[in-house]
XYZ file of C-alpha atoms in Angstrom:
757
model
C 23.119 -37.774 -8.971
C 19.525 -38.816 -10.005
C 16.694 -36.050 -8.469
C 12.676 -36.369 -8.710
C 10.502 -34.108 -7.771
C 6.991 -36.074 -8.114
C 6.280 -39.810 -8.517
C 6.404 -40.792 -12.143
C 3.605 -42.198 -14.492
C 3.922 -45.467 -15.103
C 4.328 -43.669 -18.827
C 6.357 -41.795 -18.711
C 8.820 -44.158 -16.653
C 8.735 -46.437 -19.374
C 9.387 -44.095 -22.284
C 12.398 -42.300 -19.739
C 13.280 -46.797 -19.463
C 13.475 -47.213 -23.526
C 15.481 -43.698 -23.495
C 18.618 -45.114 -20.730
C 18.823 -48.198 -22.785
C 19.180 -46.451 -25.397
C 21.782 -44.319 -24.885
C 24.296 -46.348 -22.756
C 21.301 -46.470 -19.494
C 22.506 -42.613 -19.011
C 21.148 -41.753 -15.511
C 18.085 -39.342 -15.199
C 20.102 -36.202 -13.263
C 16.127 -33.762 -12.913
C 12.522 -35.294 -12.975
C 10.718 -32.286 -12.936
C 5.926 -32.968 -13.260
C 4.955 -28.272 -15.344
C 0.749 -29.019 -14.400
C -0.347 -26.370 -17.374
C -0.503 -27.597 -21.554
C 0.849 -25.840 -23.882
C -2.046 -24.468 -24.708
C -3.222 -22.786 -20.830
C -5.233 -25.826 -19.902
C -4.729 -27.733 -16.699
C -3.140 -31.148 -17.520
C 0.424 -32.249 -17.492
C 3.421 -32.713 -19.090
C 7.428 -34.247 -17.592
C 10.570 -32.236 -17.296
C 13.017 -34.556 -17.831
C 16.473 -33.990 -17.970
C 19.437 -35.695 -18.109
C 23.573 -35.137 -18.966
C 22.886 -34.956 -22.364
C 19.822 -33.969 -23.484
C 16.409 -31.685 -21.957
C 13.030 -33.921 -23.172
C 9.456 -33.568 -22.388
C 7.085 -36.421 -22.633
C 3.132 -36.108 -22.349
C 0.855 -38.141 -19.179
C -0.781 -40.095 -21.474
C -1.182 -43.378 -19.804
C -4.492 -44.701 -20.103
C -4.088 -43.954 -24.372
C -1.691 -45.586 -24.553
C 1.721 -47.629 -22.436
C 4.552 -45.579 -22.812
C 4.114 -41.263 -23.326
C 5.457 -39.724 -26.440
C 8.235 -37.075 -26.480
C 7.141 -33.748 -27.439
C 10.840 -32.535 -27.300
C 14.256 -33.818 -26.979
C 16.478 -31.357 -27.084
C 20.784 -31.513 -26.683
C 22.472 -29.466 -24.381
C 25.204 -29.263 -27.182
C 22.492 -26.685 -28.775
C 21.477 -25.154 -25.353
C 23.179 -21.764 -24.091
C 21.196 -21.281 -21.282
C 17.649 -21.334 -19.562
C 15.464 -18.694 -18.190
C 11.400 -18.841 -16.922
C 9.093 -16.024 -18.311
C 6.204 -14.645 -16.213
C 2.307 -15.214 -18.112
C -0.760 -13.796 -17.379
C -1.614 -17.013 -14.233
C 1.547 -18.862 -14.878
C 4.290 -19.085 -16.764
C 6.608 -20.442 -18.960
C 9.788 -22.796 -18.624
C 12.629 -20.980 -21.948
C 14.914 -23.535 -23.436
C 17.605 -20.874 -25.335
C 20.100 -22.752 -28.096
C 23.928 -20.450 -29.107
C 21.397 -19.681 -32.381
C 19.283 -17.359 -29.683
C 16.403 -19.577 -30.605
C 14.066 -19.561 -27.115
C 12.662 -23.061 -27.813
C 8.973 -22.791 -24.568
C 9.353 -26.404 -22.633
C 6.341 -26.340 -20.074
C 3.434 -24.175 -19.247
C 2.645 -23.615 -15.564
C 1.402 -22.529 -12.856
C 2.351 -19.263 -9.825
C 2.307 -22.425 -7.146
C 5.288 -24.210 -9.947
C 7.068 -21.044 -9.808
C 9.701 -21.801 -8.206
C 10.530 -24.426 -8.228
C 10.724 -24.440 -12.532
C 12.591 -21.445 -11.878
C 14.946 -23.792 -10.100
C 14.434 -26.498 -12.845
C 15.513 -22.992 -15.265
C 19.226 -22.465 -12.526
C 19.587 -26.040 -13.891
C 19.183 -26.350 -16.959
C 21.715 -23.555 -17.612
C 24.431 -24.888 -15.007
C 24.631 -27.798 -17.039
C 24.719 -25.857 -19.993
C 27.811 -24.332 -19.218
C 29.404 -27.484 -18.028
C 29.016 -26.265 -14.551
C 28.071 -28.411 -10.661
C 23.637 -27.510 -10.945
C 22.308 -27.282 -7.550
C 21.523 -29.617 -5.362
C 17.725 -30.794 -4.694
C 17.938 -29.277 -0.702
C 18.511 -26.074 -2.789
C 16.487 -27.168 -5.952
C 13.540 -27.551 -2.588
C 14.427 -24.904 -0.699
C 12.963 -22.260 -3.516
C 9.961 -23.836 -3.474
C 8.262 -23.730 -0.345
C 5.205 -25.129 0.214
C 2.840 -25.124 3.487
C 1.652 -28.395 3.933
C -1.517 -28.611 4.843
C -2.344 -26.333 2.415
C -0.673 -26.088 -1.021
C 0.149 -22.851 -1.578
C 3.700 -21.111 -1.371
C 5.168 -20.227 1.791
C 6.249 -16.259 2.368
C 9.794 -15.926 1.100
C 12.031 -15.830 4.287
C 8.350 -16.554 6.644
C 6.623 -19.888 7.145
C 3.004 -18.671 8.007
C 0.338 -19.667 6.084
C -1.880 -17.144 6.463
C -4.589 -19.348 4.865
C -3.600 -21.552 7.867
C -3.490 -19.196 10.695
C -4.490 -21.491 13.307
C -7.456 -18.601 14.817
C -7.343 -18.756 18.237
C -3.701 -18.454 18.675
C -4.836 -14.758 16.223
C -6.923 -14.229 19.344
C -4.549 -15.007 21.396
C -1.869 -12.918 20.474
C -4.209 -9.348 19.775
C -5.270 -9.389 23.389
C -1.475 -10.376 24.158
C -0.885 -7.188 23.014
C -2.490 -6.782 26.335
C 0.090 -7.500 28.352
C 1.803 -3.930 29.406
C -1.301 -3.139 30.919
C -2.283 -5.932 33.387
C -3.239 -4.674 35.932
C -5.691 -2.750 34.357
C -6.326 -5.789 32.607
C -6.655 -7.553 35.882
C -9.392 -4.024 36.617
C -11.427 -4.390 34.084
C -11.914 -8.386 34.471
C -12.896 -7.366 38.728
C -15.334 -4.691 37.342
C -16.010 -7.814 34.574
C -17.561 -9.493 37.614
C -18.338 -7.524 40.117
C -20.874 -6.046 37.415
C -22.392 -9.736 36.502
C -22.972 -10.387 40.795
C -24.340 -6.907 40.874
C -26.788 -7.797 38.206
C -28.015 -10.908 39.678
C -29.659 -9.333 42.710
C -32.728 -8.117 41.173
C -33.400 -11.933 39.958
C -33.617 -12.652 44.132
C -35.445 -9.364 45.240
C -37.878 -9.635 43.457
C -38.354 -13.346 44.671
C -37.708 -11.712 48.025
C -40.433 -8.965 46.850
C -43.245 -11.505 45.086
C -42.698 -13.582 47.989
C -42.824 -11.507 50.622
C -44.375 -9.371 50.237
C -46.879 -8.935 47.600
C -48.310 -12.995 48.154
C -46.335 -13.178 51.473
C -46.934 -17.162 51.864
C -46.705 -16.706 55.810
C -48.996 -14.658 57.684
C -47.196 -11.340 57.604
C -48.698 -7.519 58.751
C -49.958 -4.707 56.285
C -47.181 -2.706 58.323
C -44.788 -5.323 58.270
C -45.298 -5.665 54.622
C -44.720 -1.925 53.952
C -42.341 -1.481 55.698
C -39.934 -4.543 54.192
C -41.765 -3.177 50.145
C -39.644 -0.260 51.038
C -36.622 -1.376 51.706
C -37.012 -3.888 49.377
C -37.714 -1.296 46.528
C -34.114 0.462 47.746
C -31.945 -1.942 47.542
C -33.367 -2.705 44.035
C -32.464 1.259 44.006
C -29.133 0.074 44.648
C -28.511 -2.569 42.478
C -29.782 -0.902 39.843
C -27.115 2.528 40.726
C -23.909 0.331 41.324
C -24.767 -1.856 38.265
C -25.103 1.059 36.066
C -21.224 2.408 38.221
C -19.600 -0.953 37.275
C -20.643 -0.283 33.931
C -19.762 3.129 33.459
C -16.601 3.049 35.322
C -15.685 -1.018 32.838
C -16.495 1.034 29.669
C -14.395 3.842 30.270
C -11.344 1.576 31.811
C -12.308 -0.088 28.540
C -12.154 2.430 25.683
C -8.734 3.574 27.455
C -7.595 -0.555 27.605
C -9.406 -1.016 23.418
C -7.241 2.277 22.519
C -3.905 1.509 24.040
C -3.654 -1.619 22.375
C -4.887 -0.746 19.039
C -2.605 1.990 18.888
C 0.734 -0.280 19.419
C -1.144 -1.978 16.902
C -1.310 0.640 13.828
C 2.299 2.175 14.937
C 3.156 -1.329 15.195
C 1.779 -1.824 11.329
C 3.362 1.083 10.640
C 6.399 1.061 11.609
C 6.834 -2.377 9.376
C 5.675 -1.028 6.692
C 7.574 1.700 7.149
C 10.942 -1.053 7.042
C 9.520 -3.281 4.399
C 11.873 -2.980 1.258
C 9.818 -1.986 -1.438
C 9.255 -5.215 -3.204
C 6.866 -5.217 -0.680
C 5.659 -2.658 -2.161
C 5.508 -3.916 -5.934
C 2.708 -6.867 -5.265
C 0.643 -4.034 -3.610
C -1.877 -1.396 -4.126
C -1.931 1.618 -1.401
C -4.980 1.905 -1.238
C -5.341 -2.000 -0.207
C -1.976 -1.678 2.128
C -4.426 2.158 3.700
C -6.455 -0.077 4.693
C -5.199 -2.552 7.102
C -3.786 0.431 8.881
C -6.861 2.390 8.566
C -10.598 0.428 8.263
C -8.622 -3.527 10.007
C -7.642 -1.607 13.085
C -10.105 -0.241 13.618
C -12.474 -3.826 14.112
C -9.566 -4.619 15.955
C -11.012 -1.800 18.203
C -14.843 -2.781 18.467
C -14.075 -5.816 18.976
C -11.868 -5.253 21.983
C -14.197 -2.413 23.047
C -17.378 -4.164 22.030
C -16.887 -7.788 21.046
C -14.892 -8.921 23.970
C -16.876 -7.749 26.668
C -20.294 -8.779 25.553
C -18.307 -12.298 25.643
C -17.148 -12.081 28.547
C -19.420 -10.548 30.509
C -22.762 -12.651 28.483
C -20.901 -15.142 29.616
C -20.455 -14.509 32.913
C -23.734 -14.076 33.243
C -24.722 -16.810 32.171
C -23.130 -18.909 33.923
C -24.113 -17.298 36.982
C -27.687 -17.488 36.132
C -27.516 -21.428 36.016
C -25.909 -21.482 38.679
C -28.930 -19.389 40.603
C -31.451 -21.142 39.215
C -30.485 -25.174 39.849
C -29.669 -23.497 43.085
C -33.959 -23.383 43.365
C -34.363 -25.598 41.073
C -33.263 -28.115 39.588
C -35.309 -29.937 37.056
C -37.115 -26.468 35.998
C -33.426 -25.451 34.833
C -32.653 -27.659 33.325
C -36.038 -28.395 30.337
C -35.045 -24.146 30.193
C -32.060 -25.187 28.606
C -33.400 -27.010 25.887
C -33.219 -24.834 23.349
C -28.936 -23.598 24.191
C -26.912 -27.026 22.653
C -29.635 -26.145 19.604
C -28.446 -22.396 19.746
C -24.532 -22.931 20.409
C -24.642 -25.352 17.435
C -26.301 -23.402 14.758
C -24.460 -20.205 16.252
C -21.230 -22.651 15.453
C -22.780 -23.412 11.978
C -23.491 -19.148 11.350
C -19.831 -18.247 11.846
C -18.134 -20.485 9.228
C -21.029 -19.580 6.349
C -20.481 -16.040 6.654
C -17.126 -15.462 7.107
C -16.655 -16.639 4.091
C -18.844 -14.010 3.062
C -17.727 -11.632 5.527
C -13.974 -12.384 4.125
C -15.880 -11.599 0.667
C -16.464 -8.208 1.871
C -13.648 -7.430 2.820
C -11.409 -8.236 0.049
C -13.730 -6.299 -1.809
C -13.416 -3.123 -0.176
C -10.284 -3.127 -0.433
C -10.474 -3.470 -4.145
C -12.310 -0.937 -3.677
C -9.844 1.871 -1.563
C -7.043 0.547 -3.978
C -9.262 1.596 -6.924
C -9.891 4.670 -5.510
C -7.059 5.596 -4.711
C -5.577 5.155 -7.159
C -7.494 7.229 -9.366
C -7.982 10.630 -6.961
C -3.635 10.451 -6.840
C -4.387 10.181 -11.445
C -7.265 12.939 -11.648
C -5.428 14.842 -13.764
C -4.347 11.663 -16.399
C -7.877 10.668 -15.737
C -9.613 14.464 -17.019
C -5.993 14.926 -19.446
C -7.046 11.512 -21.077
C -11.776 12.411 -20.905
C -12.264 9.092 -18.634
C -14.205 10.772 -16.116
C -17.129 8.134 -17.664
C -14.883 5.157 -17.457
C -13.234 5.506 -14.259
C -17.060 5.653 -13.287
C -18.239 3.325 -14.993
C -15.328 1.164 -13.389
C -15.854 2.893 -9.734
C -19.430 2.252 -10.077
C -18.264 -2.396 -10.748
C -16.237 -2.499 -7.520
C -19.244 -0.568 -5.674
C -22.281 -2.372 -7.059
C -19.736 -5.743 -6.197
C -19.141 -4.105 -2.361
C -23.096 -3.226 -2.141
C -23.608 -6.953 -3.224
C -22.169 -7.993 -0.627
C -21.926 -6.639 2.082
C -26.826 -6.478 1.238
C -25.725 -10.916 1.319
C -24.059 -10.427 4.754
C -26.518 -8.915 5.669
C -29.369 -10.661 5.270
C -29.002 -14.115 5.189
C -27.754 -12.383 8.866
C -31.398 -11.058 8.727
C -32.615 -13.831 8.576
C -30.743 -16.850 10.237
C -30.453 -14.724 14.019
C -34.548 -14.198 14.128
C -34.638 -17.310 13.981
C -32.471 -18.460 17.003
C -34.100 -15.771 18.720
C -36.937 -18.002 18.504
C -34.560 -20.395 19.188
C -34.539 -19.582 22.403
C -37.708 -18.132 23.409
C -38.620 -21.634 23.208
C -37.939 -22.259 27.026
C -40.682 -19.095 28.069
C -43.234 -21.440 27.195
C -41.899 -24.867 28.677
C -41.140 -22.256 32.156
C -45.334 -20.603 32.186
C -46.560 -24.016 31.230
C -44.099 -26.694 33.331
C -44.009 -24.033 35.975
C -47.562 -23.401 36.271
C -48.156 -26.741 37.036
C -46.063 -26.326 39.887
C -47.315 -23.596 41.457
C -50.912 -25.253 41.432
C -49.235 -27.765 42.658
C -47.774 -25.638 45.173
C -44.385 -27.571 44.116
C -42.742 -24.037 44.108
C -44.249 -20.804 45.677
C -44.888 -17.829 43.101
C -42.338 -15.589 43.212
C -40.310 -18.292 42.090
C -41.566 -18.859 38.836
C -41.467 -14.828 38.539
C -38.002 -14.673 39.918
C -37.213 -17.993 36.877
C -39.432 -15.711 34.201
C -37.145 -12.717 35.302
C -33.582 -14.650 34.904
C -35.115 -16.764 31.510
C -34.997 -12.938 30.567
C -31.673 -12.473 31.238
C -30.979 -15.498 30.820
C -31.273 -14.873 26.502
C -30.042 -11.936 26.362
C -26.982 -12.225 26.729
C -27.700 -15.746 24.347
C -28.780 -13.947 21.695
C -25.553 -11.137 22.519
C -23.681 -14.003 22.345
C -24.339 -15.101 18.542
C -23.348 -11.074 18.071
C -20.045 -12.868 19.060
C -20.247 -14.525 15.968
C -19.509 -11.044 14.048
C -17.243 -9.823 16.226
C -14.786 -12.562 15.675
C -15.118 -13.240 12.704
C -14.427 -9.554 11.441
C -11.576 -9.385 14.519
C -10.144 -12.726 13.173
C -10.377 -11.710 9.501
C -8.781 -8.051 11.040
C -6.202 -9.628 13.166
C -4.597 -11.831 10.102
C -5.142 -9.067 7.060
C -2.496 -7.653 9.406
C -0.530 -10.263 11.078
C 0.372 -10.363 8.032
C 2.069 -7.730 7.145
C 3.855 -7.282 10.773
C 4.955 -10.706 10.186
C 6.864 -9.628 6.836
C 10.480 -9.953 6.660
C 11.590 -6.885 5.392
C 14.545 -8.293 2.048
C 16.411 -6.072 3.053
C 17.373 -5.479 5.867
C 20.562 -4.666 8.718
C 22.140 -8.259 9.284
C 23.137 -8.229 13.424
C 26.981 -7.036 12.986
C 26.448 -4.576 10.241
C 29.831 -2.263 9.568
C 28.513 1.491 10.334
C 30.198 3.539 7.712
C 29.582 7.027 8.327
C 31.803 8.944 5.807
C 31.035 7.082 2.883
C 34.026 7.900 0.455
C 31.602 6.556 -2.669
C 33.222 4.046 -4.770
C 30.899 1.868 -5.424
C 31.935 -1.848 -7.219
C 29.667 -4.267 -8.882
C 31.440 -7.616 -8.753
C 29.297 -9.826 -11.530
C 25.887 -8.958 -9.995
C 22.917 -11.076 -11.897
C 19.656 -9.478 -10.047
C 15.219 -9.720 -10.629
C 12.583 -8.491 -9.668
C 11.614 -12.511 -9.894
C 12.288 -15.113 -9.652
C 14.061 -16.987 -12.730
C 13.744 -13.358 -14.471
C 16.937 -12.194 -13.909
C 15.897 -8.176 -15.304
C 20.879 -7.784 -15.164
C 22.620 -9.791 -15.873
C 26.293 -11.205 -14.703
C 27.353 -6.736 -13.755
C 30.806 -6.457 -13.382
C 31.699 -1.899 -12.902
C 34.346 -0.272 -10.523
C 33.655 3.442 -9.824
C 36.204 5.476 -8.465
C 35.103 8.381 -5.173
C 33.942 11.362 -6.721
C 33.821 9.722 -10.232
C 30.799 10.290 -12.641
C 28.413 7.749 -14.201
C 25.240 8.054 -17.574
C 24.077 4.986 -17.820
C 21.890 4.715 -21.660
C 20.603 2.460 -23.143
C 17.107 0.626 -24.603
C 13.712 1.068 -22.639
C 14.322 -1.197 -20.161
C 17.464 -2.212 -20.646
C 18.471 -2.605 -16.632
C 20.027 1.238 -16.494
C 16.704 2.079 -13.479
C 17.426 -1.381 -11.588
C 21.311 -0.420 -11.507
C 20.219 2.596 -9.958
C 17.842 0.644 -7.497
C 20.682 -1.606 -6.435
C 22.413 1.384 -5.501
C 20.362 3.076 -3.288
C 19.497 -0.540 -2.106
C 16.194 -0.980 -2.754
C 16.927 -4.238 -3.466
C 19.995 -6.851 -2.965
C 21.451 -8.430 -5.913
C 20.575 -12.195 -6.458
C 23.963 -13.196 -7.578
C 27.196 -11.445 -7.313
C 28.065 -7.601 -4.576
C 27.448 -4.818 -4.386
C 29.844 -2.921 -2.511
C 30.684 1.032 -0.777
C 34.016 1.760 -0.408
C 35.850 -2.252 -0.608
C 32.737 -4.041 1.691
C 29.466 -5.310 0.637
C 26.543 -3.030 0.596
C 24.475 -5.981 2.697
C 27.191 -5.664 5.174
C 26.850 -1.916 5.270
C 23.823 -0.120 7.855
C 21.262 0.690 5.969
C 21.037 4.171 7.945
C 24.559 5.161 7.227
C 23.304 4.609 2.997
C 20.694 6.252 2.223
C 21.708 8.636 4.888
C 24.715 9.324 2.111
C 22.514 8.820 -0.802
C 20.132 11.205 -3.024
C 17.941 10.387 -5.194
C 16.066 14.034 -7.922
C 14.135 11.595 -9.519
C 12.353 12.026 -13.460
C 8.629 12.686 -11.617
C 9.843 14.318 -7.847
C 7.842 13.750 -4.672
C 6.567 16.148 -2.323
C 4.380 16.214 -0.248
C 1.911 18.129 1.326
C 3.348 20.786 3.334
C 5.294 23.769 2.984
C 8.471 24.663 0.223
C 10.583 24.652 3.090
C 9.279 21.146 4.479
C 9.605 20.020 1.186
C 13.280 20.475 0.529
C 13.755 19.543 4.597
C 12.767 16.785 4.332
C 16.011 15.321 5.085
C 17.165 17.336 7.316
C 14.507 18.340 9.270
C 16.713 20.801 11.712
C 18.030 23.050 8.699
C 19.391 26.594 9.492
C 16.892 29.085 7.468
C 19.839 29.896 6.288
C 21.280 26.207 4.955
C 17.357 26.161 3.223
C 17.965 28.957 0.968
C 21.744 28.507 -0.087
C 20.041 25.052 -0.926
C 17.759 26.533 -2.749
C 19.933 29.351 -4.834
C 21.991 26.680 -5.668
C 19.297 24.882 -7.239
C 17.964 27.567 -9.022
C 14.802 27.577 -7.517
C 15.049 30.762 -5.004
C 13.821 33.486 -7.326
C 10.236 31.632 -8.082
C 9.787 30.564 -4.193
C 10.237 33.761 -3.820
C 7.622 35.357 -6.121
C 4.903 33.363 -4.265
C 2.675 35.744 -1.445
C 4.626 33.165 1.034
C 7.499 32.782 -0.252
C 9.177 29.881 1.874
C 6.313 28.988 3.298
C 3.910 28.255 0.677
C 1.797 25.043 0.239
C 2.846 22.958 -2.519
C 0.024 20.496 -2.881
C -1.111 16.723 -2.687
C 2.078 15.637 -3.961
C 3.160 19.602 -5.367
C -0.047 20.112 -7.553
C 0.527 23.552 -7.628
C 3.675 24.086 -8.797
C 5.008 23.220 -12.945
C 7.063 20.542 -13.112
C 10.510 22.753 -13.614
C 9.632 23.500 -10.216
C 9.384 20.622 -8.234
C 12.460 19.272 -9.659
C 14.788 22.084 -8.798
C 12.839 22.127 -5.554
C 14.458 18.021 -5.464
C 17.496 18.753 -6.103
C 17.799 21.733 -3.863
C 16.005 19.370 -1.281
C 19.872 16.192 -1.937
C 21.618 19.551 -1.961
C 20.878 19.938 1.674
C 21.120 16.679 2.374
C 25.131 16.920 1.030
C 25.240 13.287 -0.588
C 28.033 10.715 -0.844
C 26.310 9.191 -3.899
C 24.049 11.228 -5.807
C 21.626 9.736 -8.589
C 19.987 11.592 -11.065
C 17.722 9.069 -12.969
C 16.122 11.313 -15.551
C 16.164 14.723 -13.635
C 15.643 16.397 -17.384
C 13.109 14.694 -18.919
C 9.833 16.138 -19.251
C 11.179 19.539 -19.033
C 11.504 23.370 -21.269
C 14.524 24.058 -22.859
C 15.151 26.309 -20.468
C 14.044 25.059 -17.320
C 16.619 22.595 -18.138
C 19.287 24.429 -18.991
C 18.584 25.838 -14.940
C 18.679 22.908 -13.733
C 21.068 21.848 -15.411
C 23.274 24.433 -13.907
C 21.621 23.117 -10.751
C 22.857 20.194 -11.102
C 26.550 21.402 -11.890
C 27.051 22.476 -9.277
C 25.090 19.274 -6.442
C 27.753 17.299 -9.258
C 31.012 18.709 -7.854
C 32.229 16.069 -5.019
C 29.916 13.519 -5.322
C 30.322 9.895 -6.946
C 27.013 10.476 -9.523
C 24.844 8.349 -11.109
C 22.744 9.409 -13.763
C 20.112 8.667 -15.644
C 18.993 10.535 -19.117
C 17.043 10.280 -22.301
C 18.786 12.980 -23.597
C 22.378 11.991 -24.924
C 23.502 14.925 -24.871
C 23.014 15.777 -21.322
C 25.421 13.805 -20.254
C 28.992 13.829 -22.308
C 30.450 16.302 -19.294
C 30.758 12.133 -17.588
C 33.551 10.158 -16.794
C 31.995 7.842 -18.383
C 29.210 6.265 -19.941
C 27.946 2.690 -19.526
C 25.597 1.927 -21.990
C 23.611 -0.882 -21.384
C 21.893 -3.702 -23.227
C 19.149 -6.785 -22.669
C 20.273 -6.496 -18.919
C 24.976 -6.440 -19.831
C 26.439 -3.549 -19.861
C 27.333 -3.326 -23.877
C 30.075 -0.974 -24.096
C 31.270 1.619 -21.513
C 33.783 4.661 -22.334
C 33.870 8.360 -22.521
C 31.881 9.490 -24.894
C 33.979 10.365 -27.217
C 35.134 6.929 -26.854
C 31.919 5.564 -27.591
C 31.242 7.869 -30.496
C 34.345 6.358 -32.235
C 32.715 2.904 -32.549
C 31.209 2.411 -36.210
C 28.548 -0.591 -35.246
C 28.882 0.536 -31.143
C 24.841 0.694 -29.521
C 26.219 4.503 -28.036
C 26.804 5.776 -31.387
C 23.368 4.080 -33.022
C 21.152 5.840 -30.062
C 22.701 8.539 -30.305
C 22.222 8.779 -34.484
C 18.652 7.780 -33.496
C 17.928 10.382 -30.992
C 19.701 12.932 -33.710
C 17.523 11.865 -36.736
C 14.235 11.543 -33.960
C 15.375 15.535 -33.208
C 15.521 16.398 -36.502
C 11.950 15.842 -37.432
C 10.741 16.390 -34.299
C 12.261 20.014 -35.955
C 11.079 19.665 -39.294
C 7.980 18.837 -38.084
C 7.902 22.618 -36.261
C 8.800 24.459 -39.055
C 6.192 22.980 -41.188
C 3.983 23.818 -38.499
C 4.795 27.463 -37.882
């Protein structure tokens, strides 16, 4: 088997050919190009893999006839391979059987998926297993055929190459359920345009039949006709105004309904997307999409779209009327229009890039503002107000400069276009004036031309504004649809199994998982937990404890292996059934703005007052709640800022008790609280875990003495498993070392406190 993922330079091919000739003509298994040099600069390195060896070659065909082999690593020395994240890219690492880590090549993020596949390829050969096929390798890195950027997982849509016309069409497709209202709106646009053209024809009659009559007419007849024409002019104006009001109100209804659908669809998708989506994005940037981006779409639908359609119809109507009156003069009037259109298209492309940068800077500022306001306590605790002010000022300055640049270009370019458009007036005055003097046309026709010329350039100026509306709207729509089109990585399969009554048996079967491709956080985990059993998860920071919890909660799906619930693959179980019978008490409990009752009943909104009080008492929360003047109606503030850490934790436990889960997860539930509060929380937890399958992480290992079993995690693998007593009996055991280390730290703390006293 020979897999060639790139066309090799001749120098590399010569070197590999020489080595194959020297080793019995062994065929290459895989040849892949890395796009960074060892120093991190842009350059080429080639990784060539055959069944006996991994080689890394330079690519310098212009300096030498053959490339230099920089690394040659025999497979008998290799245990596995993986990728490591670096700033702006990553590195392909070979791990020897002695534990040494050898950097084979560096690469940019564009090759992250392909290099992750290469790492699996090397690992498979090192373990004498079947390596991935070419199709499997290429599936790891799907690139956009147009721009070469990586495509999103489970999605073939490249947001950099979205068809702008298709994006606009998709936006308008939201009006399909309101098609009759949309048809009425279009009819009103036609009617309003027609009514707006009537005054020009009346001006023609006023001039040629009343003010400067072309045939002898008595004074009385002229006065009567003047009255009727003025009334007709007033009626046409009233009709135009009335249609405009009706059209505006209907447009507001349509645009409001459409943007409501878009906003709710966007929010619904945000709710269903997995945590991996949020791991890569800031909440402030996502908030911008729900609020500001959707508002831009509303502005386009209310104003921009009407400007486009109404002004387009007005232009067409005026040109037709003028052609019917004097086609030669009309052609002269239209001379500036091609220049206006060409200039507008050029300016649109020019400004659109600046609008995109403006949007990115605005989103960045919102994200930074959100994180700073959310972490206000931390900012003040470390006296970092000046630093945060400086950071915000820098973001605000960048945004202001970008906004000023856009507005300045706008203020410079579009008046020039206006000047080009008004140049038609000079042509009409001169050519039309000569024709009036030569009695080719009447003064009424010239007057009508001048009127329509003003009406013609007004829509044209409005049409130039369409560049702004379209640019903002398409950019906003792309950002919204990027989220809407993102497929949740955790979702129900087509025929998901309903499990309304979970017993609580949990099994990990050869489970491996990594938050990023090629970098496993847990590997080959096997664990069987019986219903009602309490499992304590212990280990150093980064050992994989929280990842195990995340997999049980199905916040993520395993990369390899399977997690089962009551013998059923978790991927086959309805997500709502699983989450509906799973309770979580986090180290940092999250409380929503609202009352204490609102937060306790979050998982069970229809709970009775008796159930709420019972849950609060079981969580040792009832007494402190009743000390508040408003009791259970007390407002907790943003994230529960009005409560202490222990009070927030007990409300979180009350919420879990009321939820009555079959599987309970305790993630450092007693961390960062004083001894008395910890005692109250431990009592509440003891009531909570009865009869439930429980997984508990605790920084104080002594709190896990009552666990049925302890699972000791180390570097993503289960290092030990057993009861507290069994693990303490192991002289060189990992758990025993952790306990002894913690005991020593506690002793040092006690000695320090004693000295201070």
